[in-house]
XYZ file of C-alpha atoms in Angstrom:
399
model
C 11.514 -11.890 -11.514
C 8.793 -14.242 -12.606
C 6.751 -12.960 -15.378
C 4.811 -15.274 -16.933
C 2.051 -14.397 -16.106
C 2.788 -10.784 -16.860
C 4.904 -11.318 -20.092
C 0.685 -12.507 -21.942
C -0.732 -8.981 -20.138
C 2.180 -6.848 -21.944
C 1.798 -9.167 -25.133
C -1.746 -8.904 -25.562
C -1.595 -5.227 -24.627
C 0.930 -4.051 -27.281
C -1.630 -6.187 -29.939
C -4.531 -4.653 -28.861
C -6.034 -1.777 -31.212
C -7.396 1.012 -30.416
C -6.733 4.859 -31.914
C -4.524 7.909 -30.254
C -7.069 10.319 -31.853
C -9.698 11.415 -29.484
C -12.861 11.758 -31.599
C -13.120 8.521 -32.411
C -13.182 5.204 -29.723
C -11.666 2.534 -32.266
C -9.285 2.258 -34.835
C -5.746 -0.123 -35.667
C -3.288 1.290 -34.362
C -1.019 0.560 -31.048
C -1.724 2.927 -27.504
C 1.536 3.770 -27.061
C 2.647 5.151 -23.522
C 4.713 8.599 -23.610
C 8.726 8.386 -22.496
C 7.135 9.559 -18.704
C 3.980 9.683 -16.424
C 3.259 13.250 -18.675
C -0.518 14.405 -20.174
C -1.185 17.252 -21.132
C -4.376 19.009 -23.203
C -4.350 22.378 -24.451
C -0.823 23.278 -23.153
C -1.866 21.984 -19.729
C -0.943 18.906 -17.834
C -4.328 16.587 -16.442
C -2.637 14.662 -14.187
C -3.922 15.039 -10.824
C -3.301 13.887 -7.616
C -2.363 15.914 -4.548
C -4.627 13.984 -2.193
C -3.206 11.208 -2.840
C -0.821 13.721 -1.524
C -2.028 15.126 1.407
C -2.839 11.582 3.388
C 0.980 10.370 2.859
C 2.104 13.238 4.046
C -0.472 12.806 6.928
C 0.241 9.801 7.410
C 3.827 10.087 7.545
C 3.347 12.164 10.339
C 1.208 9.827 12.466
C 3.228 7.534 12.650
C 5.755 9.510 13.971
C 3.273 10.485 16.261
C 3.894 7.262 17.733
C 6.966 8.337 19.470
C 6.257 11.207 21.066
C 5.006 10.621 25.133
C 3.645 13.319 25.242
C 0.964 13.071 22.449
C -3.088 11.668 23.853
C -5.097 9.820 22.981
C -6.992 12.401 21.055
C -4.294 13.915 19.749
C -3.282 10.776 17.483
C -6.676 10.326 16.924
C -7.713 13.253 15.748
C -4.539 13.217 13.179
C -6.049 10.430 11.972
C -9.176 11.127 11.476
C -8.848 14.861 10.445
C -11.092 17.499 10.266
C -10.589 20.552 8.383
C -9.689 23.266 9.841
C -8.274 21.394 13.188
C -4.654 22.498 14.142
C -3.440 18.433 13.765
C -0.366 18.526 11.930
C 2.898 21.442 11.509
C 2.183 21.602 7.885
C -0.225 24.623 7.489
C -1.923 22.707 4.209
C -2.441 19.598 6.089
C -4.803 21.370 8.681
C -6.269 23.155 6.100
C -7.478 19.686 4.436
C -10.689 18.760 4.891
C -8.553 15.289 3.594
C -8.014 12.684 6.016
C -6.436 9.118 6.715
C -9.096 6.651 8.509
C -11.441 7.075 6.105
C -9.453 6.124 3.332
C -8.593 2.904 5.303
C -10.359 -0.143 4.263
C -12.204 2.201 1.974
C -12.621 0.182 -0.963
C -15.401 0.322 -3.748
C -14.747 -3.082 -4.367
C -13.704 -4.760 -1.226
C -15.637 -2.437 1.708
C -18.249 -1.458 -0.424
C -21.226 -3.918 0.795
C -18.333 -5.003 3.637
C -19.049 -2.626 6.451
C -18.446 -5.369 9.236
C -15.357 -5.591 7.676
C -13.668 -2.035 7.430
C -15.177 -1.399 10.883
C -13.636 -4.081 12.803
C -10.018 -2.714 10.028
C -10.473 0.742 10.963
C -11.024 -0.428 14.666
C -7.717 -2.107 15.203
C -5.770 1.168 13.987
C -7.799 2.534 16.526
C -7.240 0.019 18.683
C -2.766 0.478 18.184
C -3.014 4.330 19.104
C -5.456 3.437 21.820
C -1.963 0.304 23.053
C 0.943 2.857 21.840
C -0.824 5.881 25.038
C -2.103 4.057 27.189
C 0.585 0.513 27.277
C 3.993 1.215 25.648
C 3.345 5.738 26.744
C 4.336 5.039 30.058
C 6.304 2.245 30.770
C 8.558 3.878 27.517
C 11.849 4.441 30.121
C 11.622 0.698 31.387
C 13.278 -2.409 30.108
C 11.179 -4.282 27.934
C 10.335 -8.433 29.487
C 8.185 -11.306 28.074
C 5.007 -10.519 29.605
C 6.241 -6.279 30.096
C 5.649 -3.064 27.888
C 9.059 -1.075 27.506
C 12.100 -0.983 25.681
C 15.435 -2.678 24.483
C 17.825 -1.762 22.357
C 19.623 -2.846 19.700
C 22.729 -5.229 19.917
C 26.022 -3.120 19.763
C 24.398 -0.143 20.923
C 22.076 0.482 17.412
C 18.311 1.437 18.048
C 15.770 1.514 20.838
C 12.977 -0.339 20.207
C 9.847 0.802 22.094
C 7.269 -2.673 22.627
C 3.963 -3.884 23.902
C 3.538 -7.054 26.388
C 4.525 -9.289 23.475
C 7.390 -7.417 21.823
C 5.197 -6.275 19.366
C 5.835 -2.897 18.018
C 2.317 -0.690 17.183
C 4.248 2.344 15.137
C 4.953 -0.828 13.010
C 2.443 -2.094 13.149
C 0.283 1.379 12.018
C 3.106 1.894 9.793
C 3.245 -1.788 7.278
C -0.331 -1.927 7.613
C -1.711 0.741 5.823
C 0.866 0.023 3.461
C -2.275 -2.432 2.808
C -5.019 -0.066 4.271
C -5.108 2.174 2.518
C -2.541 2.228 -0.320
C -2.981 -1.196 -1.535
C -6.481 -1.055 -1.108
C -7.409 2.001 -2.435
C -5.036 2.299 -5.526
C -5.607 -2.323 -6.661
C -9.209 -2.279 -5.594
C -10.865 1.087 -5.853
C -9.398 3.549 -8.272
C -8.128 0.977 -10.730
C -11.619 -0.886 -10.057
C -14.108 -0.769 -13.093
C -16.421 0.034 -11.267
C -14.476 3.386 -10.066
C -13.387 3.856 -13.906
C -16.440 3.316 -15.758
C -19.005 5.018 -12.587
C -21.406 7.198 -13.601
C -20.786 8.719 -17.446
C -16.994 8.035 -17.508
C -16.777 6.203 -20.161
C -19.395 8.696 -22.696
C -18.137 12.028 -21.463
C -13.963 9.795 -22.215
C -15.239 8.901 -25.154
C -16.347 12.298 -25.437
C -13.933 14.649 -24.005
C -16.202 15.485 -21.866
C -13.842 17.035 -18.828
C -14.462 17.218 -14.826
C -16.564 20.133 -13.931
C -13.821 23.585 -13.358
C -10.860 20.211 -14.370
C -8.566 20.137 -17.345
C -9.434 15.969 -16.900
C -12.516 13.276 -17.313
C -13.495 12.279 -14.662
C -12.065 8.511 -15.496
C -8.723 9.617 -16.106
C -8.202 11.362 -12.410
C -9.124 7.775 -11.232
C -6.408 6.625 -12.357
C -4.042 9.295 -11.143
C -5.737 8.581 -7.641
C -4.413 5.801 -8.196
C -1.420 6.485 -9.224
C -0.590 9.146 -6.711
C -0.905 6.563 -3.676
C 2.452 5.416 -4.991
C 3.969 8.218 -6.374
C 2.579 11.658 -5.147
C 5.408 12.068 -2.159
C 7.856 11.887 -4.852
C 9.764 15.119 -5.715
C 9.510 14.709 -9.993
C 6.866 11.368 -10.606
C 8.129 11.023 -13.546
C 11.540 10.082 -12.044
C 10.694 8.465 -9.438
C 13.425 7.545 -7.146
C 11.184 5.375 -4.719
C 12.296 6.709 -2.217
C 9.661 9.336 -1.682
C 7.516 8.162 1.329
C 8.163 5.187 4.220
C 5.235 3.196 3.051
C 4.368 1.557 -0.197
C 7.019 4.098 -2.390
C 9.772 3.074 0.132
C 9.199 -0.943 -0.033
C 8.317 -0.688 -4.109
C 12.155 0.378 -3.996
C 13.418 -2.803 -1.119
C 11.964 -5.375 -3.775
C 13.911 -3.663 -6.340
C 16.760 -3.791 -5.156
C 16.624 -7.864 -5.089
C 18.354 -8.907 -8.041
C 15.728 -11.946 -7.641
C 12.762 -8.358 -7.813
C 15.090 -6.248 -10.340
C 12.280 -4.698 -12.927
C 9.216 -5.221 -11.139
C 9.534 -1.150 -10.582
C 9.610 -0.046 -13.677
C 6.765 -3.308 -14.982
C 4.840 -1.205 -12.481
C 5.279 2.590 -14.009
C 5.224 1.439 -17.328
C 1.918 -0.491 -17.097
C 0.621 2.572 -15.177
C 1.910 5.234 -18.123
C 0.087 2.725 -20.430
C -2.545 2.655 -18.469
C -2.974 6.330 -18.362
C -2.608 6.290 -22.296
C -5.358 3.980 -23.346
C -7.336 6.086 -21.091
C -6.881 9.049 -22.956
C -7.187 6.231 -26.287
C -10.186 5.509 -25.364
C -9.259 1.523 -25.435
C -10.186 0.623 -22.031
C -9.655 -4.001 -23.130
C -6.192 -2.411 -22.653
C -6.535 0.029 -19.438
C -8.114 -2.585 -17.281
C -4.900 -4.987 -18.739
C -2.656 -2.692 -17.525
C -4.715 -2.214 -13.811
C -4.257 -6.273 -14.578
C -0.757 -6.084 -13.815
C -0.098 -3.197 -11.005
C -3.082 -5.492 -8.970
C -0.720 -8.903 -9.812
C 2.961 -6.989 -9.008
C 1.782 -4.560 -5.655
C 0.689 -7.580 -4.092
C 3.266 -9.311 -4.734
C 5.071 -6.265 -3.077
C 3.436 -7.235 -0.111
C 3.622 -10.761 -0.022
C 7.604 -10.317 -0.685
C 8.046 -8.165 2.120
C 6.421 -10.522 4.557
C 8.207 -13.618 3.652
C 11.408 -11.539 4.251
C 10.395 -9.368 7.880
C 9.168 -12.464 8.806
C 12.654 -14.507 8.067
C 14.544 -11.220 9.388
C 13.620 -11.589 12.678
C 13.886 -15.754 12.541
C 17.735 -15.503 12.128
C 18.263 -12.458 15.300
C 15.335 -14.044 17.908
C 17.812 -15.960 19.945
C 21.010 -13.449 18.821
C 19.479 -10.228 19.442
C 15.390 -9.919 20.633
C 15.038 -5.782 20.223
C 16.394 -6.365 16.036
C 14.213 -10.017 15.736
C 11.298 -7.735 17.216
C 11.908 -4.501 15.421
C 11.696 -7.090 12.139
C 8.641 -8.892 12.757
C 6.222 -5.701 14.488
C 7.615 -5.257 10.171
C 6.651 -7.974 9.548
C 3.211 -8.301 11.425
C 1.944 -5.059 9.282
C 3.149 -6.055 5.891
C 1.097 -9.773 6.555
C -1.997 -7.995 7.719
C -1.414 -6.203 4.601
C -2.373 -8.789 2.592
C -5.483 -8.437 2.650
C -6.272 -5.942 0.911
C -3.647 -8.218 -1.907
C -6.161 -8.966 -5.645
C -5.388 -11.735 -7.315
C -4.864 -10.757 -10.835
C -8.214 -11.625 -13.154
C -10.449 -12.367 -10.021
C -12.417 -10.537 -7.553
C -10.012 -12.226 -4.673
C -7.153 -11.011 -1.924
C -4.824 -13.435 -2.060
C -5.235 -14.276 1.427
C -9.196 -13.482 3.155
C -9.492 -11.197 5.944
C -10.034 -14.440 8.354
C -6.756 -16.136 7.257
C -4.766 -12.999 8.522
C -6.656 -12.773 11.237
C -5.259 -16.423 11.846
C -1.695 -15.816 10.492
C -1.225 -13.166 13.746
C -3.212 -14.825 15.988
C -0.731 -17.654 16.028
C 2.087 -14.381 16.471
C 0.626 -13.530 18.763
C 0.634 -15.639 21.170
C 1.758 -16.388 24.382
C 3.754 -13.496 25.042
C 4.838 -13.623 20.770
C 7.401 -12.588 20.127
C 8.858 -13.821 23.088
C 7.500 -16.727 22.602
C 7.581 -18.106 18.717
C 9.357 -20.512 17.445
C 11.320 -20.063 13.787
C 9.393 -23.329 12.984
C 6.453 -21.391 12.849
C 7.844 -18.212 11.196
C 9.364 -20.722 8.600
C 5.281 -22.114 7.812
C 3.581 -18.409 8.173
C 6.439 -17.797 5.260
C 6.210 -20.988 2.900
C 1.894 -20.606 3.445
C 2.173 -17.141 1.398
C 5.110 -17.292 -1.143
C 3.062 -20.850 -2.143
C 0.435 -17.871 -3.195
C 2.648 -15.854 -4.593
C 4.821 -16.521 -7.510
C 8.660 -16.403 -6.240
C 10.338 -18.835 -3.414
C 11.088 -18.328 0.870
C 14.538 -18.111 -0.595
C 14.273 -15.428 -3.099
C 12.654 -13.282 -0.674
C 14.544 -13.121 2.250
C 17.600 -11.818 0.361
């Protein structure tokens, strides 16, 4: 795994001076992270991210709903934009919650607070995938798909059946992998780890003076960092010992990238950065905190880039031999390519790819009959363009 930039961040963080004494905002001791993401005050845990756990669970059920043909557009829309007390989910706790997925998609402070045009366009994309699944795919559920006609295709050798639109795209995959960017990645990198959010209002003064959020055992700054942590680890049974198989979103695909020998260690690096950044908040060392945020931004962005390239290459490999398998991989790739616009270059306010660049990739993939027509060379060009912006090669990502 490529760690040149990362190693500089880590060395800097290790030698930052700070104090672990809550009564001081300075000192000469290093910030020391605990063995696991475990922080307490007066015997009670200060870690809280229940809202993130709730939204992950809502997203899981919503994506599953894309394969229930009796679901109407209104039913899926209600799951996406849930209102408290509505019976949208099988879980009574989710129904009672005032949280929803739609309001937090493309909703970060850094990227979208002043860019409502793009935020609304992105939300409209997700809305359209729901509508098109119901209007175009559900009515053709039992039909065999052909170029220009929605329906089903079975993977070779009696494999899984894929339900695709007229261009070969699985809307459920576009939606699920798109949420990895628009919800999880955007909220982590561009919202809760944002200086504008962490230091909002009196957060710095309150954290320095041990002033807790009203009725809580944590400071507002501690809580914001924990909420970022929750979008990655919020479905884990034991987040202090994450398994990276806890959900269908960012958690799962961090595990996939970790399993590639070229990137082994990335999961521990992300977890360690979350731990050290949280410890730095307790120690009131905001330089170390912000350095850890940059590490997390770089590495989570890399996860998105790696999986985008991986699925484009996987799809290319079976285009002529197993279209159903190819279209499934390319549908996942579509979602990860879409998610590139929510990534964040370290020490910048910029994504690795702008919305316009991502839109151009998507347009290329969907030209004419989409995946039915896409050329292997086109997939190679897009994959190479993505890898070129990161510190990995196409060959490393496609394994």
